[in-house]
Tab-separated table of C-alpha atoms and ligand atoms in Angstrom:
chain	number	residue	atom	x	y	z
X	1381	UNK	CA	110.037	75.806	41.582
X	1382	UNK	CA	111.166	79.563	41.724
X	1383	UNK	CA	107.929	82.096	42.362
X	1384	UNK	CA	107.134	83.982	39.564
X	1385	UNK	CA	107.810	87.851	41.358
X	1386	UNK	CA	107.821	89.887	38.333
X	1387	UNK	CA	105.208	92.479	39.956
X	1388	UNK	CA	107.120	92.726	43.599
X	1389	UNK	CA	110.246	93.418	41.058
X	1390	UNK	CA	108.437	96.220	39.044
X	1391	UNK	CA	107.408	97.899	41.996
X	1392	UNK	CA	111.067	97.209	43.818
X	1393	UNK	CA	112.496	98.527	40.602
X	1394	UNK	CA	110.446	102.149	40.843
X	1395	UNK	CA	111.074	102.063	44.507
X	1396	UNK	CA	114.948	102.329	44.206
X	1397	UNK	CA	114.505	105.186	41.895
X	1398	UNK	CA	112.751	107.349	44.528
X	1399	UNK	CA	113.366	105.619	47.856
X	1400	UNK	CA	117.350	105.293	48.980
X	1401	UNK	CA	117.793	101.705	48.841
X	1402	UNK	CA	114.205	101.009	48.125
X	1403	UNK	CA	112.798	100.827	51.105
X	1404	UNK	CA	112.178	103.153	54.164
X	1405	UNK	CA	114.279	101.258	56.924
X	1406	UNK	CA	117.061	99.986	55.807
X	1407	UNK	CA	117.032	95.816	56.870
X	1408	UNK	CA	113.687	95.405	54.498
X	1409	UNK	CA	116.199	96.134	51.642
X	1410	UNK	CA	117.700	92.205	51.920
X	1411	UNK	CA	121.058	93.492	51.896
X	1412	UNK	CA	122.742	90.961	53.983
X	1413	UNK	CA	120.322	88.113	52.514
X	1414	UNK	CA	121.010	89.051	48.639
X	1415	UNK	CA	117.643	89.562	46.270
X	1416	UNK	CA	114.792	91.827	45.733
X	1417	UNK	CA	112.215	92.037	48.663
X	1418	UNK	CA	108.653	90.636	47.856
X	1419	UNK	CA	106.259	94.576	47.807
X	1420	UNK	CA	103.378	93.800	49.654
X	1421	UNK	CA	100.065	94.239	49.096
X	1422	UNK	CA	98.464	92.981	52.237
X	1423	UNK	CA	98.120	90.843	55.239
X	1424	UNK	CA	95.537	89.018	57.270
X	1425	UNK	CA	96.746	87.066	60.684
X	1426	UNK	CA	99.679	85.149	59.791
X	1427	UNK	CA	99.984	85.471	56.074
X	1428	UNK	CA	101.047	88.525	54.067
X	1429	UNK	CA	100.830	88.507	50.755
X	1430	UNK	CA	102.680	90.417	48.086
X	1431	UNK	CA	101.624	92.162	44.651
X	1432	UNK	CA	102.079	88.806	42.683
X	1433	UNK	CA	99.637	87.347	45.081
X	1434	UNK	CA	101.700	84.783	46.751
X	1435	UNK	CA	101.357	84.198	50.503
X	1436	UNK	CA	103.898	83.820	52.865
X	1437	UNK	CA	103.632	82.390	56.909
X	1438	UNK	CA	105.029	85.355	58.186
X	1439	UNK	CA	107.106	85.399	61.372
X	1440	UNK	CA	108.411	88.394	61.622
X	1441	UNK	CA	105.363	90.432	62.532
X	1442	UNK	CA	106.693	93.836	61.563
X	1443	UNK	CA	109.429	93.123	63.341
X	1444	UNK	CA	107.590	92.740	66.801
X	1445	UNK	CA	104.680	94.819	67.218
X	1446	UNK	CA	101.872	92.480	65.625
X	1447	UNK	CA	101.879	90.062	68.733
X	1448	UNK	CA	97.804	89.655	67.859
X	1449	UNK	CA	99.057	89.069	64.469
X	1450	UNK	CA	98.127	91.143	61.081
X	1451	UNK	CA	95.073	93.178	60.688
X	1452	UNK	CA	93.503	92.075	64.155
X	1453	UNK	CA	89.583	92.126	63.488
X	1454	UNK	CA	89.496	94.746	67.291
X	1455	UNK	CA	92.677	96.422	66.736
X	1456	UNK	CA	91.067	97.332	62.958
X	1457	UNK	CA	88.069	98.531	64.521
X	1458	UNK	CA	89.381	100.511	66.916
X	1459	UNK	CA	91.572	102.232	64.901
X	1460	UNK	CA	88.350	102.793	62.319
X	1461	UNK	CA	86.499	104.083	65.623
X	1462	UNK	CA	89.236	106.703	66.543
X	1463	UNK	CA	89.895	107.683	63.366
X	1464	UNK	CA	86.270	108.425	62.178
X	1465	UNK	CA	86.123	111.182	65.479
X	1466	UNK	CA	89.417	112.776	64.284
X	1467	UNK	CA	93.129	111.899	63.859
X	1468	UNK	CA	94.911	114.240	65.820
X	1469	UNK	CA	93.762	117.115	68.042
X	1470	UNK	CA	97.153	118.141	69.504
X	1471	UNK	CA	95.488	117.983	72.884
X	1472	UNK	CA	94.818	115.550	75.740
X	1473	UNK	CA	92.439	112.920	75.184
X	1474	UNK	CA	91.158	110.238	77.381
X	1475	UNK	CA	92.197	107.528	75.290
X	1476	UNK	CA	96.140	108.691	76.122
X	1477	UNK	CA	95.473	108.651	79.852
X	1478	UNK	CA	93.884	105.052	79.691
X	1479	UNK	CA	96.897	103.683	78.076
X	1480	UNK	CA	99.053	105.587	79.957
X	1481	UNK	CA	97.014	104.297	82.921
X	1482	UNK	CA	97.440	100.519	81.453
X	1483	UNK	CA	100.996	100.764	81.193
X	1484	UNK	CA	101.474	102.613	84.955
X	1485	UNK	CA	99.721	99.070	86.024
X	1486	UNK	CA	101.528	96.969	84.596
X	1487	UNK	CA	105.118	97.307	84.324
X	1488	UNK	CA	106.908	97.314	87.957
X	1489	UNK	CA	108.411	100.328	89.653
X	1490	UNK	CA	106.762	102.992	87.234
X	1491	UNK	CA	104.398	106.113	87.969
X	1492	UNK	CA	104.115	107.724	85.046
X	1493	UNK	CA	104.704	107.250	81.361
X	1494	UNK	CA	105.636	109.977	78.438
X	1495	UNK	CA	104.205	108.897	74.978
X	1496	UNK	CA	106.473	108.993	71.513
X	1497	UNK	CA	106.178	108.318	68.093
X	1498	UNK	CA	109.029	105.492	68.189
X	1499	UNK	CA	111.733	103.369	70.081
X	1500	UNK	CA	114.487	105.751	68.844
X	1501	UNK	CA	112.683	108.978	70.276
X	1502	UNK	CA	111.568	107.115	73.431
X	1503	UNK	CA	115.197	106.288	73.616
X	1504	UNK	CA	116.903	109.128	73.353
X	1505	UNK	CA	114.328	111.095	75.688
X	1506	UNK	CA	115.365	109.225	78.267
X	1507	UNK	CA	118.841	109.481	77.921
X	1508	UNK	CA	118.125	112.700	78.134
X	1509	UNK	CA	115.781	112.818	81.205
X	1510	UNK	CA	119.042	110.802	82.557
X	1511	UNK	CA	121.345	112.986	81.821
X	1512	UNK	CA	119.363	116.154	82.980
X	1513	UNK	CA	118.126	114.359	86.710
X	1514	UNK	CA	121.881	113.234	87.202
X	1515	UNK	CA	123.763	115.798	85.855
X	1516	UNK	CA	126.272	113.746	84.757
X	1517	UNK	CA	127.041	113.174	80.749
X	1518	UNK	CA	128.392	110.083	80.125
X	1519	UNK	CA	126.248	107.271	79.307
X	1520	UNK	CA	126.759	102.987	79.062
X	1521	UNK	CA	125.662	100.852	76.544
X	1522	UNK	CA	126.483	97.163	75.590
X	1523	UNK	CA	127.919	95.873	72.410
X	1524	UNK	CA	124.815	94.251	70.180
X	1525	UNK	CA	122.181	96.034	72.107
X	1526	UNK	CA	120.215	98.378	69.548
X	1527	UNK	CA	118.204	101.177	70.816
X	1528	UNK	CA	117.636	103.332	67.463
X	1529	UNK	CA	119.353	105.767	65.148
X	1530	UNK	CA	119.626	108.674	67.741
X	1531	UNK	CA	123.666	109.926	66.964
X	1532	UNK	CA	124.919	108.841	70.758
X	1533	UNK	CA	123.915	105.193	70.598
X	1534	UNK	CA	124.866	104.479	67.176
X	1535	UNK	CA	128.322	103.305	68.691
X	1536	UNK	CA	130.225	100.818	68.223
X	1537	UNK	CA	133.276	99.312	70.753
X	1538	UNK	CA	136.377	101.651	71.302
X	1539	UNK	CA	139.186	99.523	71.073
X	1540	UNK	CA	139.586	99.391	75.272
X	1541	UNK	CA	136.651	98.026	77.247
X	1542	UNK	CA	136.789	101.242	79.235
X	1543	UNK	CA	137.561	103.550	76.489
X	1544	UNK	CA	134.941	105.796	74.723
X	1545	UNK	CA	132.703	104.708	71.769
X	1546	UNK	CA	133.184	105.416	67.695
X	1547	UNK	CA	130.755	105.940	65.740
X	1548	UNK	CA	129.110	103.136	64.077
X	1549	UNK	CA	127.554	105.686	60.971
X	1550	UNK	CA	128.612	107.848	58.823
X	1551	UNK	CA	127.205	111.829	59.893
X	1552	UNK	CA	127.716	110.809	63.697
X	1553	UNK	CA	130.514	113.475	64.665
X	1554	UNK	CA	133.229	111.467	66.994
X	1555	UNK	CA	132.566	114.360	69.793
X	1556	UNK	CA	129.194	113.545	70.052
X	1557	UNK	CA	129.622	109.229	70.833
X	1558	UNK	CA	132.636	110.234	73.079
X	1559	UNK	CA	130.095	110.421	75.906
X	1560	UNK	CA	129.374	106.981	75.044
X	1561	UNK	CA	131.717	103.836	76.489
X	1562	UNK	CA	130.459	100.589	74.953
X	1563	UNK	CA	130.264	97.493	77.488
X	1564	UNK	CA	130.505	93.600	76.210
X	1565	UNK	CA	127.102	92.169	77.377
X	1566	UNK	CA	127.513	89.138	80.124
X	1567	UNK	CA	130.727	90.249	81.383
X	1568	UNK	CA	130.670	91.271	84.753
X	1569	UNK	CA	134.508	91.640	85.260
X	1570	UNK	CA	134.364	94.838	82.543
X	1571	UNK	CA	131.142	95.781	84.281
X	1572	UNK	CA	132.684	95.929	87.948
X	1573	UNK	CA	136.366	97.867	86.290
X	1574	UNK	CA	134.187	100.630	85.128
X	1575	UNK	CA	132.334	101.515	87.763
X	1576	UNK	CA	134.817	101.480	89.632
X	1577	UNK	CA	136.627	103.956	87.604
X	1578	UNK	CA	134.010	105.810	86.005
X	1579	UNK	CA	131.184	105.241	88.335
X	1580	UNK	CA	130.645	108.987	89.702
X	1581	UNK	CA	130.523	110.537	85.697
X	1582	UNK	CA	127.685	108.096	84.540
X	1583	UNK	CA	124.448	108.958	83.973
X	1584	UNK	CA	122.996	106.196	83.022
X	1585	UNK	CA	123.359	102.030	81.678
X	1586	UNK	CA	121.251	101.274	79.142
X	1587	UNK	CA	120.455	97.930	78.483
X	1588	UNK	CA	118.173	95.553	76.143
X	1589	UNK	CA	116.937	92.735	79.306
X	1590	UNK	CA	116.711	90.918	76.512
X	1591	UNK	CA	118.914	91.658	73.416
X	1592	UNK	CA	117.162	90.613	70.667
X	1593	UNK	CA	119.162	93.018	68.043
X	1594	UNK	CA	122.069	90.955	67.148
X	1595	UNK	CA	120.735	87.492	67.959
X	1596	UNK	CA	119.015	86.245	71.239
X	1597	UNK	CA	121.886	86.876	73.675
X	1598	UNK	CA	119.841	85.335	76.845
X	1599	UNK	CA	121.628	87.276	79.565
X	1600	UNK	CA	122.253	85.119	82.964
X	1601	UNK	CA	120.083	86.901	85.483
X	1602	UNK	CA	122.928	87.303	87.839
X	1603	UNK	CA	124.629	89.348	85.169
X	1604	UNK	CA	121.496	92.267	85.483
X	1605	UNK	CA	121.525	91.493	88.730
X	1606	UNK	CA	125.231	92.796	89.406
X	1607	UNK	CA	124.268	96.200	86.740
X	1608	UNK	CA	120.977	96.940	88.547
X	1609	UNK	CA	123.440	96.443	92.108
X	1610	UNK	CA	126.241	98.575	90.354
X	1611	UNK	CA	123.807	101.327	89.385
X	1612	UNK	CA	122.132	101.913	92.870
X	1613	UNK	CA	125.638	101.792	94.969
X	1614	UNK	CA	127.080	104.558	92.270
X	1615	UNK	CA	123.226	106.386	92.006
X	1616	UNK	CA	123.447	105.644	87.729
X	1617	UNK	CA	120.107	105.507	86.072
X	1618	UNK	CA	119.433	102.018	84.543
X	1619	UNK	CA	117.553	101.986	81.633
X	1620	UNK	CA	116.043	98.737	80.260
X	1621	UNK	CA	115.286	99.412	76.911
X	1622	UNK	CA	111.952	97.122	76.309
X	1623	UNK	CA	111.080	98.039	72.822
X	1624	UNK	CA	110.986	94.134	71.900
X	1625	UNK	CA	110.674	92.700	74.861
X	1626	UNK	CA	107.777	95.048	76.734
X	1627	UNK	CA	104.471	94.202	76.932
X	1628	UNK	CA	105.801	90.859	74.457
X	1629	UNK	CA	107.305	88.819	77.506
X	1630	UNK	CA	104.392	89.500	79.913
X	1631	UNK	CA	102.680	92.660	81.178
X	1632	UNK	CA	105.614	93.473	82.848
X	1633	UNK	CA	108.291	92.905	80.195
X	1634	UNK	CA	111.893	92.083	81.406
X	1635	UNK	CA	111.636	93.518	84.293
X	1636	UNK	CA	109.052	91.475	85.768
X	1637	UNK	CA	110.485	88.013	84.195
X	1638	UNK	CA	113.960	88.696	85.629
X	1639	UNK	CA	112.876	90.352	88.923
X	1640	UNK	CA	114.997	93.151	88.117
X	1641	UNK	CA	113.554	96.915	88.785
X	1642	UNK	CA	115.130	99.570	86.362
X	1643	UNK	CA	115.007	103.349	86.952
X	1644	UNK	CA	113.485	104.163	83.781
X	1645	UNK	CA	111.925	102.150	80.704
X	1646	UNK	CA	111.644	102.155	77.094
X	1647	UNK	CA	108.649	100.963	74.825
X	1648	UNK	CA	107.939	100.656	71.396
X	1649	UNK	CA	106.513	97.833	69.067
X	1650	UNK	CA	103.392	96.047	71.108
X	1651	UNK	CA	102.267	99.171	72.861
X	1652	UNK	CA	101.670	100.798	69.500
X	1653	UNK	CA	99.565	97.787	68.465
X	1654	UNK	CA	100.817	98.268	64.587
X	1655	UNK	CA	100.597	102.161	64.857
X	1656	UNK	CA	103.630	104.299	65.239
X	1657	UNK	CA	104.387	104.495	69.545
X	1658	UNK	CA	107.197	104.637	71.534
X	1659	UNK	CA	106.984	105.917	75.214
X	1660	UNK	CA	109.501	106.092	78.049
X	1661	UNK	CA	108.687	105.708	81.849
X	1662	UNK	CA	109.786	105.792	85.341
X	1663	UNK	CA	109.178	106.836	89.124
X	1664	UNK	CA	107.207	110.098	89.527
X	1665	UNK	CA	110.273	111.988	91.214
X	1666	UNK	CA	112.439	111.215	87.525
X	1667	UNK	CA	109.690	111.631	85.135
X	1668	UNK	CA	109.073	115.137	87.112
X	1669	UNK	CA	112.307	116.510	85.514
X	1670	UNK	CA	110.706	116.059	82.119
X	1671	UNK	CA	108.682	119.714	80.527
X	1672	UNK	CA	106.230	121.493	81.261
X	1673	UNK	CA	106.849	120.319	85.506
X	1674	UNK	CA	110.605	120.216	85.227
X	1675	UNK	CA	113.800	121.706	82.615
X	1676	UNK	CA	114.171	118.383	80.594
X	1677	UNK	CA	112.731	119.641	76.976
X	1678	UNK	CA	111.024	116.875	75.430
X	1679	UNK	CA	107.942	117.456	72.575
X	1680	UNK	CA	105.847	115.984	69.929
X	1681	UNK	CA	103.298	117.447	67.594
X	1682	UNK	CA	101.960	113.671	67.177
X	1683	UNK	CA	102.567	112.484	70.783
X	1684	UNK	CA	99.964	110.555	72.109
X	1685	UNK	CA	98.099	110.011	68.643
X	1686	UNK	CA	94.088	109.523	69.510
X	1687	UNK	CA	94.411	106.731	66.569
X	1688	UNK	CA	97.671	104.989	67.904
X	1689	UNK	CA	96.732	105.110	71.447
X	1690	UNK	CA	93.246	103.026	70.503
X	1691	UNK	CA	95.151	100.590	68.951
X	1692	UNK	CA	97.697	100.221	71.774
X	1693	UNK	CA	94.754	99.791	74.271
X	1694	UNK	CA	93.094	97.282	72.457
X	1695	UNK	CA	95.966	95.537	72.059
X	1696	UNK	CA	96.987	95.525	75.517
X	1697	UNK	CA	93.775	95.068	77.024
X	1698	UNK	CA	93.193	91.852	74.575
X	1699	UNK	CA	96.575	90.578	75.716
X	1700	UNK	CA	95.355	90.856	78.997
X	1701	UNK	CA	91.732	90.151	79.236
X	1702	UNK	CA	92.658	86.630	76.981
X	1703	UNK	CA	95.967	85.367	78.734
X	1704	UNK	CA	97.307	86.032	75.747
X	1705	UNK	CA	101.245	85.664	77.131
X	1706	UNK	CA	100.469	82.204	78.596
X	1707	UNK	CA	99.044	81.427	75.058
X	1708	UNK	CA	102.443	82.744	73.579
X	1709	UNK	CA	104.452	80.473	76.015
X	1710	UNK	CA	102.515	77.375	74.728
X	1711	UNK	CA	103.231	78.306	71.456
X	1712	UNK	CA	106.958	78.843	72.439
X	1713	UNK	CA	106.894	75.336	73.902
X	1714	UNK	CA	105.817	73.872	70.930
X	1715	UNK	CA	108.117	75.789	68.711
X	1716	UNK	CA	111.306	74.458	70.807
X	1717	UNK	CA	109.551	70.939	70.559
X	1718	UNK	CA	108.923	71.032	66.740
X	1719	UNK	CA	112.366	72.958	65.848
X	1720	UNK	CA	114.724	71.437	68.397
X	1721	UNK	CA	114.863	68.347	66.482
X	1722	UNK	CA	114.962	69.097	63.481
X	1723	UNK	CA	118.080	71.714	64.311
X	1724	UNK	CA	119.423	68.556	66.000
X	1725	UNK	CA	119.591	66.558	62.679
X	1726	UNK	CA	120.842	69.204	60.595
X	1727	UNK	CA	124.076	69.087	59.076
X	1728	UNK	CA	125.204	71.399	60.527
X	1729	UNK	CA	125.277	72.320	64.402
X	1730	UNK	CA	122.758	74.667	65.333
X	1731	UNK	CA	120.417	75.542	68.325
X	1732	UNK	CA	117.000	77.378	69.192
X	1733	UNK	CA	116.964	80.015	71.179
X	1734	UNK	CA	113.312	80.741	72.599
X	1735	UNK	CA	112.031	83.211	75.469
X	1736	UNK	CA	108.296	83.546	75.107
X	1737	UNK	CA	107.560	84.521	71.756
X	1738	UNK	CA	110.710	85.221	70.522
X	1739	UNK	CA	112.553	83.298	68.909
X	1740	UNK	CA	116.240	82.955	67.304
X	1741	UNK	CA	118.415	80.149	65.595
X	1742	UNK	CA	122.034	80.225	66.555
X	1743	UNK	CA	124.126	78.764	63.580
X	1744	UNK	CA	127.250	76.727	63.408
X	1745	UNK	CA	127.093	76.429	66.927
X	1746	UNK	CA	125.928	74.087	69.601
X	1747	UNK	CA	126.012	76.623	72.404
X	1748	UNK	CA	123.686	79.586	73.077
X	1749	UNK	CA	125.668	82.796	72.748
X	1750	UNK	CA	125.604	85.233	75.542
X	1751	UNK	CA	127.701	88.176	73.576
X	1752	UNK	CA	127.396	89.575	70.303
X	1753	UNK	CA	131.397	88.806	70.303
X	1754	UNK	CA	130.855	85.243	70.874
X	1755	UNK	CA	128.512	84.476	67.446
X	1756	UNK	CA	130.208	82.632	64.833
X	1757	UNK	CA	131.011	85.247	62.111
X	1758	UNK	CA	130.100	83.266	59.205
X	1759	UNK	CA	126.130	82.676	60.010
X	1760	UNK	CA	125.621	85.233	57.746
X	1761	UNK	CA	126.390	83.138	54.694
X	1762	UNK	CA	124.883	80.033	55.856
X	1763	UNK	CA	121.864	81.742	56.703
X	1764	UNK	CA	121.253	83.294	53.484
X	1765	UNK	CA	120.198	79.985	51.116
X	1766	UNK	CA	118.038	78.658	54.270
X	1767	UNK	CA	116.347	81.946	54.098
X	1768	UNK	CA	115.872	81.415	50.236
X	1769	UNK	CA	114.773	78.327	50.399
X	1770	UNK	CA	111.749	78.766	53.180
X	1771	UNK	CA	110.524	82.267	51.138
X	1772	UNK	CA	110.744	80.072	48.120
X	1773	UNK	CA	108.348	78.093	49.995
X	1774	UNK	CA	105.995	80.452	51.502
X	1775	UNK	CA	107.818	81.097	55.301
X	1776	UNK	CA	109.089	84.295	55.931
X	1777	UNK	CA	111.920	84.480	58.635
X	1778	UNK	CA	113.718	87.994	58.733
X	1779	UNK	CA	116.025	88.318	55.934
X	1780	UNK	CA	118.896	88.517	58.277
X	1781	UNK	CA	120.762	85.680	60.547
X	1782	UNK	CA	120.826	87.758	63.384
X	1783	UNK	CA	117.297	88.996	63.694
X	1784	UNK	CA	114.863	87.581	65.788
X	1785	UNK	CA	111.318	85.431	65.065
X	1786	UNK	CA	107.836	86.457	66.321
X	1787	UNK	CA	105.756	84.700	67.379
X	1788	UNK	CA	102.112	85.850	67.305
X	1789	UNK	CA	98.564	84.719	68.776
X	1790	UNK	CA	97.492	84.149	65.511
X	1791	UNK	CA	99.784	81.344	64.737
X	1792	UNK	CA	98.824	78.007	65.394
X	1793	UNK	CA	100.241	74.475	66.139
X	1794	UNK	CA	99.757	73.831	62.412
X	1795	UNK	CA	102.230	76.665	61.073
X	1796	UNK	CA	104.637	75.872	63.491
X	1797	UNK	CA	104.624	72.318	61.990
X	1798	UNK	CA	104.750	74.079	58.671
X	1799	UNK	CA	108.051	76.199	59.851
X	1800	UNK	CA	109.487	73.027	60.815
X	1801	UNK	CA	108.768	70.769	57.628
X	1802	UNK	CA	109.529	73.468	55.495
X	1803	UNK	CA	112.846	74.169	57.483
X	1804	UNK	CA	114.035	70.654	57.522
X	1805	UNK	CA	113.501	70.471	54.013
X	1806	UNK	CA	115.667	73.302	53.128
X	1807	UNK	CA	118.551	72.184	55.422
X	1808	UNK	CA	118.468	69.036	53.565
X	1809	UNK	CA	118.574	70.765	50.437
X	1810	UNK	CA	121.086	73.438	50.883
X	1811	UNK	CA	123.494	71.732	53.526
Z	2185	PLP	C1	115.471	97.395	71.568
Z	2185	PLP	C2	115.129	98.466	70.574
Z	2185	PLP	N1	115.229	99.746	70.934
Z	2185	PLP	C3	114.918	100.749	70.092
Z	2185	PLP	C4	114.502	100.480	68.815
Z	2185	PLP	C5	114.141	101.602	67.880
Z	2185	PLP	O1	112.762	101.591	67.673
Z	2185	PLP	P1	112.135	102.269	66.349
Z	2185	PLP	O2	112.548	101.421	65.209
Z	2185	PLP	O3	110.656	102.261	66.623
Z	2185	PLP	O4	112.683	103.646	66.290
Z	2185	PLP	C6	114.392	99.153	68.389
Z	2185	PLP	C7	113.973	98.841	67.013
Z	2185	PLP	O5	114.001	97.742	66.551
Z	2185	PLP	C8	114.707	98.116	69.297
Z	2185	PLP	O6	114.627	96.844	68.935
């Protein structure tokens, strides 16, 4: 039976008179899903609920940064704590130099860290910082890897593999993503013609580890191993872009599961604990280059937010001080044990794809795809009445077949049985 939503439409209705779209980031709008987003009122661990009052299992987790899951009774507290002593003093504060501190320790190969307000600014500082320790312009990203809105990496593939980037937006003037080429991930033949051509004018290679944007295109380890080798012999910053996958893998992200050291890295989502944080980070002699000590400008007027910061220490230090990413691999275990079957009796062919706590289904296909290029272009459609069907039900997956699943230390056995009844269910029903 259809839920009743008339409140979540009321309130979806007023938002699309004063909000573009409805919504404040665009993939919340369901565009590629079809229907009105449930508004929501709140959320406690794994459930959110929305104004009509129904609850949903909820696994996208903000899309990534609730890894304790929703309204964490510590996280809560300590952002009650900071707040009650102030919520911004436009100064330093301890509570900045502990974090900072936490993520120095913990990620491999970096001294010190600069604090944002989001992946996109911590993401386009240090293309920045690249460009300005180099000297060089031209920068290297990889077709499905997201790393924000900034204008120069909203880019999509010229039509060479060597040839400069278009823009991918509307507003993004074509001088400005001409200092962008676009690279297909997991091909190390494009990866190898470039340098060789183009080596000496790049600043930097950015790179999701683990691109999690546009599916779960598991990279072969080889394949960062030959970039990270590329970058050194032609001295090209690498930049592993660890918004998802920081602090969500392990302690040291990507970098520590693959055994590959980048020059700098990006952070967003976990450190922030729920709160808006981004930060970028690298080797004392690079970060140097960065203002006041050095001529890279970079500012923030809510950098380093007293409030944010507690809740991206608590969060950290919980993660640590309770295992918590050996806790999220047993989930993940149990997820691929509970889903894998029931993916293998569906009508139609389609696989898990699991690292940690992340988690992606690859439709219409029986192999894992390594490239955004190599996803069949119709999951979109045969996502969208699956999707239906489990919010119809109470599961929330992201309202888009090519965006990952979190999971969190909140869920339990129990609602991963619940994601896979419900889910086998649905493929019966709409297959
Ligand atoms: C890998 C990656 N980089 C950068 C960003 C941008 O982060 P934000 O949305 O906080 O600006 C995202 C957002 O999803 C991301 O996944």
């Amino acid at each position: 039976m259809a839920l009743t939503r008339n409140k979540s439409e009321q309130w979806f209705k007023r938002a699309e008179i004063v909000l573009p779209g409805g919504v404040s980031s665009p993939v919340r709008a369901f565009g590629a899903v079809g229907g009105t987003p449930p508004v929501i009122r709140w959320a406690k661990g794994t459930q959110v609920i929305d104004e009509n009052g129904h609850k949903y299992l909820d696994f996208v987790g903000s899309w990534g940064p609730l890894i304790l899951g929703h309204a964490h009774p510590a996280v809560v507290e300590s952002i009650q704590r900071a707040s009650a002593q102030g919520t911004s003093y436009g100064a330093p504060t301890s509570i900045e130099i502990k974090l900072a501190e936490e993520v120095v320790d913990s990620y491999p190969g970096i001294e010190q860290v600069r604090f944002v307000s989001s992946g996109t600014e911590a993401v386009m500082s240090a293309v920045r910082l690249a460009r300005g320790v180099t000297g060089r312009d031209i920068i290297v990203k990889f077709s499905g890897c997201y790393h924000g809105h900034s204008d120069g990496l909203l880019v999509a593939a010229g039509s060479g593999l060597t040839t400069f980037g278009k823009p991918s937006s509307d507003g993004v003037p074509e001088d400005f993503t001409r200092l962008t080429i676009v690279l297909p991930l997991d091909d190390t033949e494009a990866l190898l013609k470039l340098f060789k051509e183009k080596g000496d004018c790049i600043a930097a290679v950015i790179i999701e580890p683990v691109p999690a944007n546009n599916g779960l295109l598991l990279q072969r380890p080889q394949f960062l191993e030959v970039l990270r080798a590329q970058c050194t012999k032609y001295e090209v910053l690498l930049i592993f872009d660890e918004v998802i996958s920081g602090f969500r893998l392990g302690r040291g992200g990507a970098a520590e599961h693959y055994g590959v050291i980048p020059d700098l890295a990006t952070f967003g989502k976990v450190i922030g604990g729920g709160m808006p944080v981004g930060a970028f980070a690298g080797p004392e002699a690079t970060m140097k280059h960065l203002a006041p000590a050095g001529g890279v400008y970079q500012a923030g007027t809510l950098s380093g937010n007293p409030v944010a910061m507690a809740a991206g220490l608590t969060t950290l230090s919980l993660l640590k001080s309770e295992n918590g990413w050996h806790a999220l691999e047993q989930l993940g275990l149990y997820l691929e044990s509970t889903l894998g079957p029931v993916l293998a009796e569906s009508p139609m062919p389609a696989k898990l794809c699991r690292l940690g706590s992340l988690f992606w289904i690859a439709w219409l296909t029986n192999d894992l795809p390594r490239s955004a290029e190599a996803i069949n272009p119709n999951v979109g459609k045969t996502y969208s009445p699956i999707f239906h069907e489990l919010l119809a039900q109470g599961v929330a997956l992201a309202p888009s077949a090519y965006e990952v699943g979190f999971l969190s230390l909140a869920h339990t056995q129990q609602d991963i049985d619940r994601l896979g009844e419900t889910l086998a269910t649905a493929l019966k029903k709409v297959c």
